[in-house]
CSV table of C-alpha atoms in Angstrom, one decimal:
chain,number,residue,atom,x,y,z
A,15,MET,CA,-92.0,115.8,-20.2
A,16,ILE,CA,-93.8,112.5,-19.8
A,17,GLU,CA,-97.0,112.1,-17.8
A,18,ASN,CA,-98.6,109.0,-16.6
A,19,ILE,CA,-102.4,109.3,-16.6
A,20,ASP,CA,-104.3,106.7,-14.8
A,21,ASP,CA,-108.0,106.9,-14.4
A,22,ASP,CA,-110.9,104.6,-14.5
A,23,ASN,CA,-111.0,104.4,-18.2
A,24,PHE,CA,-107.5,104.4,-19.5
A,25,SER,CA,-103.9,104.3,-18.6
A,26,ARG,CA,-101.5,106.1,-20.9
A,27,THR,CA,-98.3,107.9,-21.1
A,28,THR,CA,-98.1,111.1,-22.9
A,29,VAL,CA,-95.3,113.2,-24.0
A,30,ALA,CA,-95.3,117.0,-24.5
A,31,ALA,CA,-95.3,117.1,-28.2
A,32,ASP,CA,-94.3,120.7,-28.6
A,33,GLN,CA,-91.5,120.5,-26.2
A,34,LEU,CA,-90.2,117.3,-27.9
A,35,ARG,CA,-90.4,118.8,-31.3
A,36,ALA,CA,-88.5,121.9,-30.1
A,37,ILE,CA,-85.7,119.7,-28.6
A,38,VAL,CA,-85.4,117.6,-31.7
A,39,GLU,CA,-85.2,120.6,-34.0
A,40,ARG,CA,-82.5,122.2,-31.8
A,41,ILE,CA,-80.5,119.0,-32.0
A,42,GLU,CA,-80.9,118.8,-35.7
A,43,ARG,CA,-79.8,122.4,-36.2
A,44,LEU,CA,-76.7,121.9,-34.1
A,45,GLU,CA,-75.9,118.6,-35.8
A,46,ASP,CA,-76.1,120.4,-39.2
A,47,GLU,CA,-73.7,123.1,-37.8
A,48,LYS,CA,-71.3,120.5,-36.6
A,49,LYS,CA,-71.4,118.7,-39.9
A,50,GLU,CA,-70.7,122.0,-41.7
A,51,VAL,CA,-67.7,122.8,-39.5
A,52,ALA,CA,-66.4,119.3,-40.0
A,53,ALA,CA,-66.7,119.8,-43.8
A,54,GLN,CA,-64.7,123.1,-43.5
A,55,ILE,CA,-61.9,121.3,-41.6
A,56,LYS,CA,-61.8,118.7,-44.3
A,57,GLU,CA,-61.6,121.5,-46.9
A,58,VAL,CA,-58.7,123.2,-45.1
A,59,TYR,CA,-56.7,119.9,-45.1
A,60,ALA,CA,-57.6,119.3,-48.8
A,61,GLU,CA,-56.4,122.8,-49.7
A,62,ALA,CA,-53.2,122.3,-47.7
A,63,LYS,CA,-52.6,119.1,-49.5
A,64,ALA,CA,-53.1,120.8,-52.9
A,65,ASN,CA,-50.5,123.3,-51.8
A,66,GLY,CA,-48.0,120.6,-51.1
A,67,PHE,CA,-48.4,120.1,-47.4
A,68,ASP,CA,-48.5,116.6,-45.9
A,69,THR,CA,-51.8,116.2,-44.1
A,70,LYS,CA,-50.7,113.4,-41.8
A,71,THR,CA,-47.9,115.6,-40.5
A,72,LEU,CA,-50.3,118.5,-40.2
A,73,ARG,CA,-52.6,116.5,-38.1
A,74,LYS,CA,-49.7,115.5,-35.8
A,75,VAL,CA,-48.7,119.2,-35.5
A,76,VAL,CA,-52.2,120.2,-34.6
A,77,SER,CA,-52.3,117.5,-32.0
A,78,LEU,CA,-48.9,118.4,-30.5
A,79,ARG,CA,-49.8,122.1,-30.3
A,80,LYS,CA,-52.4,121.1,-27.7
A,81,LYS,CA,-49.6,120.1,-25.3
A,82,ARG,CA,-47.2,122.2,-23.3
A,83,PRO,CA,-43.6,122.1,-24.5
A,84,GLU,CA,-42.4,120.2,-21.3
A,85,GLU,CA,-45.2,117.7,-21.7
A,86,ARG,CA,-44.1,117.1,-25.3
A,87,SER,CA,-40.5,116.7,-24.5
A,88,GLU,CA,-41.2,114.4,-21.5
A,89,GLU,CA,-43.3,112.2,-23.7
A,90,GLU,CA,-40.7,112.2,-26.4
A,91,ALA,CA,-37.9,111.3,-24.0
A,92,MET,CA,-40.0,108.4,-22.6
A,93,LEU,CA,-40.7,107.2,-26.1
A,94,ASP,CA,-37.0,107.3,-27.1
A,95,LEU,CA,-36.2,105.4,-23.9
A,96,TYR,CA,-38.6,102.6,-24.9
A,97,LEU,CA,-37.6,102.6,-28.5
A,98,SER,CA,-33.9,102.4,-27.6
A,99,ALA,CA,-34.6,99.5,-25.2
A,100,LEU,CA,-36.1,97.7,-28.1
A,101,GLY,CA,-33.2,98.6,-30.4
A,102,MET,CA,-35.5,100.7,-32.5
A,103,LEU,CA,-33.5,103.9,-32.4
A,104,PRO,CA,-30.9,104.5,-35.1
A,105,GLY,CA,-27.3,105.2,-34.0
B,30,MET,CA,-82.2,83.6,-48.0
B,31,ILE,CA,-85.3,85.6,-48.7
B,32,GLU,CA,-88.2,84.4,-50.9
B,33,ASN,CA,-91.0,86.4,-52.4
B,34,ILE,CA,-94.0,84.3,-52.7
B,35,ASP,CA,-96.8,85.7,-54.8
B,36,ASP,CA,-99.9,83.7,-55.6
B,37,ASP,CA,-103.5,84.4,-55.8
B,38,ASN,CA,-104.0,84.5,-52.1
B,39,PHE,CA,-101.1,86.2,-50.6
B,40,SER,CA,-97.9,87.9,-51.1
B,41,ARG,CA,-95.2,87.5,-48.5
B,42,THR,CA,-91.6,87.5,-47.9
B,43,THR,CA,-90.1,84.6,-45.9
B,44,VAL,CA,-86.7,84.2,-44.6
B,45,ALA,CA,-84.9,80.9,-44.0
B,46,ALA,CA,-85.1,80.7,-40.3
B,47,ASP,CA,-82.5,78.0,-39.7
B,48,GLN,CA,-80.0,79.7,-41.9
B,49,LEU,CA,-80.6,83.0,-40.3
B,50,ARG,CA,-80.3,81.5,-36.8
B,51,ALA,CA,-77.0,79.9,-37.8
B,52,ILE,CA,-75.6,83.1,-39.1
B,53,VAL,CA,-76.6,85.1,-36.1
B,54,GLU,CA,-75.2,82.5,-33.7
B,55,ARG,CA,-71.8,82.5,-35.6
B,56,ILE,CA,-71.6,86.3,-35.4
B,57,GLU,CA,-72.4,86.2,-31.7
B,58,ARG,CA,-69.7,83.6,-31.0
B,59,LEU,CA,-67.2,85.6,-33.0
B,60,GLU,CA,-68.2,88.8,-31.2
B,61,ASP,CA,-67.7,87.1,-27.9
B,62,GLU,CA,-64.2,86.0,-29.0
B,63,LYS,CA,-63.4,89.5,-30.1
B,64,LYS,CA,-64.5,90.9,-26.8
B,65,GLU,CA,-62.5,88.3,-25.0
B,66,VAL,CA,-59.3,89.2,-26.9
B,67,ALA,CA,-59.9,92.9,-26.3
B,68,ALA,CA,-60.2,92.2,-22.6
B,69,GLN,CA,-56.9,90.3,-22.7
B,70,ILE,CA,-55.2,93.3,-24.4
B,71,LYS,CA,-56.6,95.6,-21.7
B,72,GLU,CA,-55.2,93.2,-19.1
B,73,VAL,CA,-51.7,93.2,-20.6
B,74,TYR,CA,-51.7,97.0,-20.5
B,75,ALA,CA,-53.0,97.0,-16.9
B,76,GLU,CA,-50.3,94.6,-15.8
B,77,ALA,CA,-47.7,96.6,-17.6
B,78,LYS,CA,-48.8,99.7,-15.8
B,79,ALA,CA,-48.7,97.9,-12.5
B,80,ASN,CA,-45.1,97.0,-13.3
B,81,GLY,CA,-44.2,100.7,-13.8
B,82,PHE,CA,-44.6,101.0,-17.6
B,83,ASP,CA,-46.2,104.0,-19.1
B,84,THR,CA,-49.2,102.7,-21.2
B,85,LYS,CA,-49.4,105.7,-23.4
B,86,THR,CA,-45.8,105.3,-24.5
B,87,LEU,CA,-46.4,101.5,-24.9
B,88,ARG,CA,-49.3,102.2,-27.3
B,89,LYS,CA,-47.1,104.5,-29.3
B,90,VAL,CA,-44.3,101.9,-29.5
B,91,VAL,CA,-46.8,99.2,-30.6
B,92,SER,CA,-48.0,101.6,-33.3
B,93,LEU,CA,-44.5,102.5,-34.5
B,94,ARG,CA,-43.4,98.9,-34.7
B,95,LYS,CA,-46.0,98.5,-37.5
B,96,LYS,CA,-43.9,100.8,-39.7
B,97,ARG,CA,-40.7,100.2,-41.5
B,98,PRO,CA,-37.6,102.1,-40.0
B,99,GLU,CA,-37.3,104.3,-43.1
B,100,GLU,CA,-41.0,105.1,-43.0
B,101,ARG,CA,-40.7,106.1,-39.4
B,102,SER,CA,-37.6,108.3,-39.9
B,103,GLU,CA,-39.1,110.0,-42.9
B,104,GLU,CA,-42.3,110.8,-40.9
B,105,GLU,CA,-40.2,112.1,-38.0
B,106,ALA,CA,-38.1,114.3,-40.3
B,107,MET,CA,-41.2,115.8,-41.9
B,108,LEU,CA,-42.7,116.4,-38.4
B,109,ASP,CA,-39.5,118.1,-37.2
B,110,LEU,CA,-39.5,120.3,-40.3
B,111,TYR,CA,-43.0,121.5,-39.6
B,112,LEU,CA,-42.4,121.9,-35.9
B,113,SER,CA,-39.2,123.9,-36.6
B,114,ALA,CA,-41.0,126.1,-39.1
B,115,LEU,CA,-43.5,126.9,-36.3
B,116,GLY,CA,-40.8,127.5,-33.8
B,117,MET,CA,-41.8,124.5,-31.8
B,118,LEU,CA,-38.5,122.7,-31.7
B,119,PRO,CA,-36.1,123.4,-28.8
B,120,GLY,CA,-32.6,124.6,-29.7
C,5,MET,CA,-40.0,98.4,-15.1
C,6,ILE,CA,-38.3,101.7,-14.9
C,7,GLU,CA,-35.4,102.5,-12.7
C,8,ASN,CA,-33.9,105.9,-11.8
C,9,ILE,CA,-30.2,105.5,-11.1
C,10,ASP,CA,-28.6,108.4,-9.5
C,11,ASP,CA,-25.0,108.3,-8.4
C,12,ASP,CA,-22.0,110.6,-8.5
C,13,ASN,CA,-21.4,110.1,-12.1
C,14,PHE,CA,-24.7,110.0,-13.9
C,15,SER,CA,-28.4,110.1,-13.6
C,16,ARG,CA,-30.4,108.1,-16.0
C,17,THR,CA,-33.6,106.2,-16.4
C,18,THR,CA,-33.5,102.7,-17.6
C,19,VAL,CA,-36.2,100.4,-18.7
C,20,ALA,CA,-36.2,96.6,-18.4
C,21,ALA,CA,-35.7,95.8,-22.1
C,22,ASP,CA,-36.6,92.1,-21.9
C,23,GLN,CA,-39.8,92.7,-19.9
C,24,LEU,CA,-40.7,95.5,-22.3
C,25,ARG,CA,-40.1,93.4,-25.3
C,26,ALA,CA,-42.2,90.6,-23.8
C,27,ILE,CA,-45.1,93.0,-23.2
C,28,VAL,CA,-45.0,94.5,-26.6
C,29,GLU,CA,-44.9,91.1,-28.3
C,30,ARG,CA,-47.9,89.8,-26.2
C,31,ILE,CA,-49.9,92.9,-27.3
C,32,GLU,CA,-48.9,92.4,-30.9
C,33,ARG,CA,-50.0,88.7,-30.8
C,34,LEU,CA,-53.3,89.7,-29.2
C,35,GLU,CA,-53.9,92.5,-31.7
C,36,ASP,CA,-53.3,90.1,-34.5
C,37,GLU,CA,-55.8,87.7,-33.0
C,38,LYS,CA,-58.4,90.5,-32.7
C,39,LYS,CA,-57.9,91.6,-36.3
C,40,GLU,CA,-58.3,88.0,-37.4
C,41,VAL,CA,-61.6,87.6,-35.5
C,42,ALA,CA,-62.8,90.9,-36.9
C,43,ALA,CA,-62.0,89.7,-40.4
C,44,GLN,CA,-64.0,86.5,-39.7
C,45,ILE,CA,-67.0,88.5,-38.6
C,46,LYS,CA,-66.8,90.6,-41.8
C,47,GLU,CA,-66.6,87.4,-43.7
C,48,VAL,CA,-69.8,86.0,-42.1
C,49,TYR,CA,-71.6,89.2,-43.0
C,50,ALA,CA,-70.3,89.1,-46.6
C,51,GLU,CA,-71.4,85.4,-46.9
C,52,ALA,CA,-74.8,86.2,-45.5
C,53,LYS,CA,-75.2,89.1,-48.0
C,54,ALA,CA,-74.2,86.7,-50.8
C,55,ASN,CA,-77.0,84.4,-49.6
C,56,GLY,CA,-79.6,87.2,-49.9
C,57,PHE,CA,-79.7,88.5,-46.3
C,58,ASP,CA,-79.7,92.2,-45.5
C,59,THR,CA,-76.6,92.9,-43.4
C,60,LYS,CA,-78.0,96.1,-41.9
C,61,THR,CA,-81.0,94.2,-40.5
C,62,LEU,CA,-78.7,91.4,-39.4
C,63,ARG,CA,-76.7,93.9,-37.4
C,64,LYS,CA,-79.8,95.2,-35.7
C,65,VAL,CA,-80.9,91.7,-34.9
C,66,VAL,CA,-77.6,90.9,-33.3
C,67,SER,CA,-77.8,94.1,-31.3
C,68,LEU,CA,-81.4,93.4,-30.2
C,69,ARG,CA,-80.5,89.9,-29.1
C,70,LYS,CA,-78.3,91.4,-26.4
C,71,LYS,CA,-81.3,92.8,-24.7
C,72,ARG,CA,-84.0,91.1,-22.6
C,73,PRO,CA,-87.4,90.9,-24.2
C,74,GLU,CA,-89.0,93.4,-21.7
C,75,GLU,CA,-86.1,95.8,-22.2
C,76,ARG,CA,-86.7,95.7,-26.0
C,77,SER,CA,-90.5,96.2,-25.7
C,78,GLU,CA,-90.1,99.1,-23.3
C,79,GLU,CA,-87.7,100.8,-25.6
C,80,GLU,CA,-89.9,100.2,-28.5
C,81,ALA,CA,-93.0,101.6,-26.7
C,82,MET,CA,-91.0,104.7,-25.7
C,83,LEU,CA,-89.9,105.2,-29.3
C,84,ASP,CA,-93.4,104.8,-30.6
C,85,LEU,CA,-94.6,107.3,-28.1
C,86,TYR,CA,-92.1,109.9,-29.2
C,87,LEU,CA,-92.6,109.2,-32.9
C,88,SER,CA,-96.4,109.4,-32.5
C,89,ALA,CA,-96.0,112.8,-30.7
C,90,LEU,CA,-94.1,114.0,-33.7
C,91,GLY,CA,-96.6,112.6,-36.1
C,92,MET,CA,-94.1,110.2,-37.5
C,93,LEU,CA,-96.2,107.0,-37.0
C,94,PRO,CA,-98.5,105.9,-39.8
C,95,GLY,CA,-102.1,105.3,-39.1
D,10,MET,CA,-45.6,124.6,-49.7
D,11,ILE,CA,-42.5,122.5,-49.5
D,12,GLU,CA,-39.4,123.3,-51.5
D,13,ASN,CA,-36.4,121.0,-52.3
D,14,ILE,CA,-33.3,123.1,-52.6
D,15,ASP,CA,-30.3,121.3,-54.0
D,16,ASP,CA,-27.1,123.1,-54.8
D,17,ASP,CA,-23.5,122.4,-54.4
D,18,ASN,CA,-23.4,123.0,-50.8
D,19,PHE,CA,-26.5,121.7,-49.3
D,20,SER,CA,-29.7,119.8,-49.8
D,21,ARG,CA,-32.6,120.7,-47.7
D,22,THR,CA,-36.3,120.9,-47.6
D,23,THR,CA,-38.0,124.0,-46.4
D,24,VAL,CA,-41.6,124.7,-45.7
D,25,ALA,CA,-43.4,128.0,-46.0
D,26,ALA,CA,-43.6,128.9,-42.4
D,27,ASP,CA,-46.3,131.6,-42.7
D,28,GLN,CA,-48.5,129.5,-44.9
D,29,LEU,CA,-48.1,126.6,-42.5
D,30,ARG,CA,-48.9,128.7,-39.5
D,31,ALA,CA,-52.0,130.1,-41.2
D,32,ILE,CA,-53.3,126.6,-42.0
D,33,VAL,CA,-52.7,125.3,-38.5
D,34,GLU,CA,-54.4,128.3,-37.0
D,35,ARG,CA,-57.4,127.9,-39.3
D,36,ILE,CA,-57.7,124.2,-38.3
D,37,GLU,CA,-57.5,125.1,-34.6
D,38,ARG,CA,-60.2,127.7,-34.9
D,39,LEU,CA,-62.5,125.3,-36.7
D,40,GLU,CA,-61.8,122.5,-34.2
D,41,ASP,CA,-62.6,124.9,-31.4
D,42,GLU,CA,-65.9,125.7,-33.1
D,43,LYS,CA,-66.7,122.0,-33.6
D,44,LYS,CA,-66.0,121.3,-30.0
D,45,GLU,CA,-68.2,124.2,-29.0
D,46,VAL,CA,-71.1,122.9,-31.1
D,47,ALA,CA,-70.6,119.4,-29.7
D,48,ALA,CA,-70.8,120.8,-26.2
D,49,GLN,CA,-74.1,122.6,-27.1
D,50,ILE,CA,-75.6,119.3,-28.4
D,51,LYS,CA,-74.6,117.6,-25.2
D,52,GLU,CA,-76.2,120.4,-23.3
D,53,VAL,CA,-79.5,120.1,-25.2
D,54,TYR,CA,-79.6,116.4,-24.3
D,55,ALA,CA,-78.8,117.1,-20.7
D,56,GLU,CA,-81.5,119.7,-20.5
D,57,ALA,CA,-84.0,117.3,-22.2
D,58,LYS,CA,-83.1,114.6,-19.6
D,59,ALA,CA,-83.6,117.1,-16.8
D,60,ASN,CA,-87.1,117.7,-18.3
D,61,GLY,CA,-88.0,114.0,-18.2
D,62,PHE,CA,-87.1,113.0,-21.7
D,63,ASP,CA,-85.3,109.8,-22.4
D,64,THR,CA,-82.1,110.7,-24.2
D,65,LYS,CA,-81.6,107.2,-25.8
D,66,THR,CA,-85.0,107.4,-27.4
D,67,LEU,CA,-84.3,111.0,-28.4
D,68,ARG,CA,-81.2,109.9,-30.2
D,69,LYS,CA,-83.1,107.2,-32.1
D,70,VAL,CA,-85.8,109.8,-33.1
D,71,VAL,CA,-83.2,112.2,-34.4
D,72,SER,CA,-81.6,109.3,-36.4
D,73,LEU,CA,-84.9,108.1,-37.8
D,74,ARG,CA,-85.9,111.6,-38.9
D,75,LYS,CA,-83.1,111.5,-41.3
D,76,LYS,CA,-84.8,108.7,-43.3
D,77,ARG,CA,-87.8,109.0,-45.6
D,78,PRO,CA,-91.0,107.4,-44.2
D,79,GLU,CA,-91.0,104.6,-46.8
D,80,GLU,CA,-87.3,103.8,-46.0
D,81,ARG,CA,-88.2,103.6,-42.3
D,82,SER,CA,-91.2,101.3,-42.8
D,83,GLU,CA,-89.3,99.0,-45.2
D,84,GLU,CA,-86.4,98.7,-42.7
D,85,GLU,CA,-88.9,98.0,-39.9
D,86,ALA,CA,-90.7,95.4,-41.9
D,87,MET,CA,-87.4,93.7,-42.7
D,88,LEU,CA,-86.4,93.7,-39.1
D,89,ASP,CA,-89.8,92.3,-38.0
D,90,LEU,CA,-89.4,89.5,-40.6
D,91,TYR,CA,-86.0,88.5,-39.2
D,92,LEU,CA,-87.1,88.8,-35.6
D,93,SER,CA,-90.2,86.8,-36.3
D,94,ALA,CA,-88.1,84.1,-38.0
D,95,LEU,CA,-86.0,83.9,-34.8
D,96,GLY,CA,-89.1,83.8,-32.6
D,97,MET,CA,-88.2,87.1,-31.1
D,98,LEU,CA,-91.5,88.9,-31.8
D,99,PRO,CA,-94.3,88.7,-29.2
D,100,GLY,CA,-97.6,87.2,-30.2
């Protein structure tokens, strides 16, 4: 919290040091946690790659799993429509 | 350019002000240009949307056009393989 | 533009191929331009570095120039207040 | 793991479905965790803001705390040098 103190002698802004320190330390702990989880994700991909999986395809799969099946098939139909209009579909 | 001047009386680092200003101004002009082009791209998408096109699909098309046909079909085959292994393909 | 055609014999969605192609090509041209400008910016920084300038500081300068002087000094005063509360200011 | 099976009758690529599923589920769990931590960080900032703290300054403080004091003061000296060369420092 910030306070503006104005009296005859001085005008200053103070900040609650303890509260500020607590906030900053909480953020730092959480950022460390986030970095740790991000490193674990990277590790799973690296391990998968070492086991012969294609990580680019894995990422697409993970992203597609977030969508409902109808959503996915609608998006794919639309994409095929556009690609076909541009002569980009085989056959 | 930065110079370190050390003599009996003082030690300081100076920077060639004119050269610095020229660099900064060139960067600013180029950043303005880049922002302008980015705004034009956004506009094309907005216009396309107003004409009934689906911008998400458009973005995918633009991205797919950067790949060779074989590259695209290999990637799609690999994706289908993974999706099918996970029971995510219809049929 | 997309059309839904429904008659006795078929139901399909078509997309105006020429219009689609024109849109995609406009986007591609603009994306090329943007990439070109981005490359020029990178070049200016590389040249500046070769001339002894510190690019990290240059980036900060470019970013600070976007703010009004009062805005900058208010932000700096606030930062000093917080840093001082945390014992991070020298003196 | 991916296997290429080639015999007289067919050529196909298979993927170890169980292993693939396990990998994808691990990634999904970790991504959920990461999202959760990111949400908590956002919450701390929101709470800090509600308590009168300036979040932009907080972010700068968190970022500056990652640097050693000498690193910070060198960077600031360099920045002041550049700003002064451009007439951007008061006084």
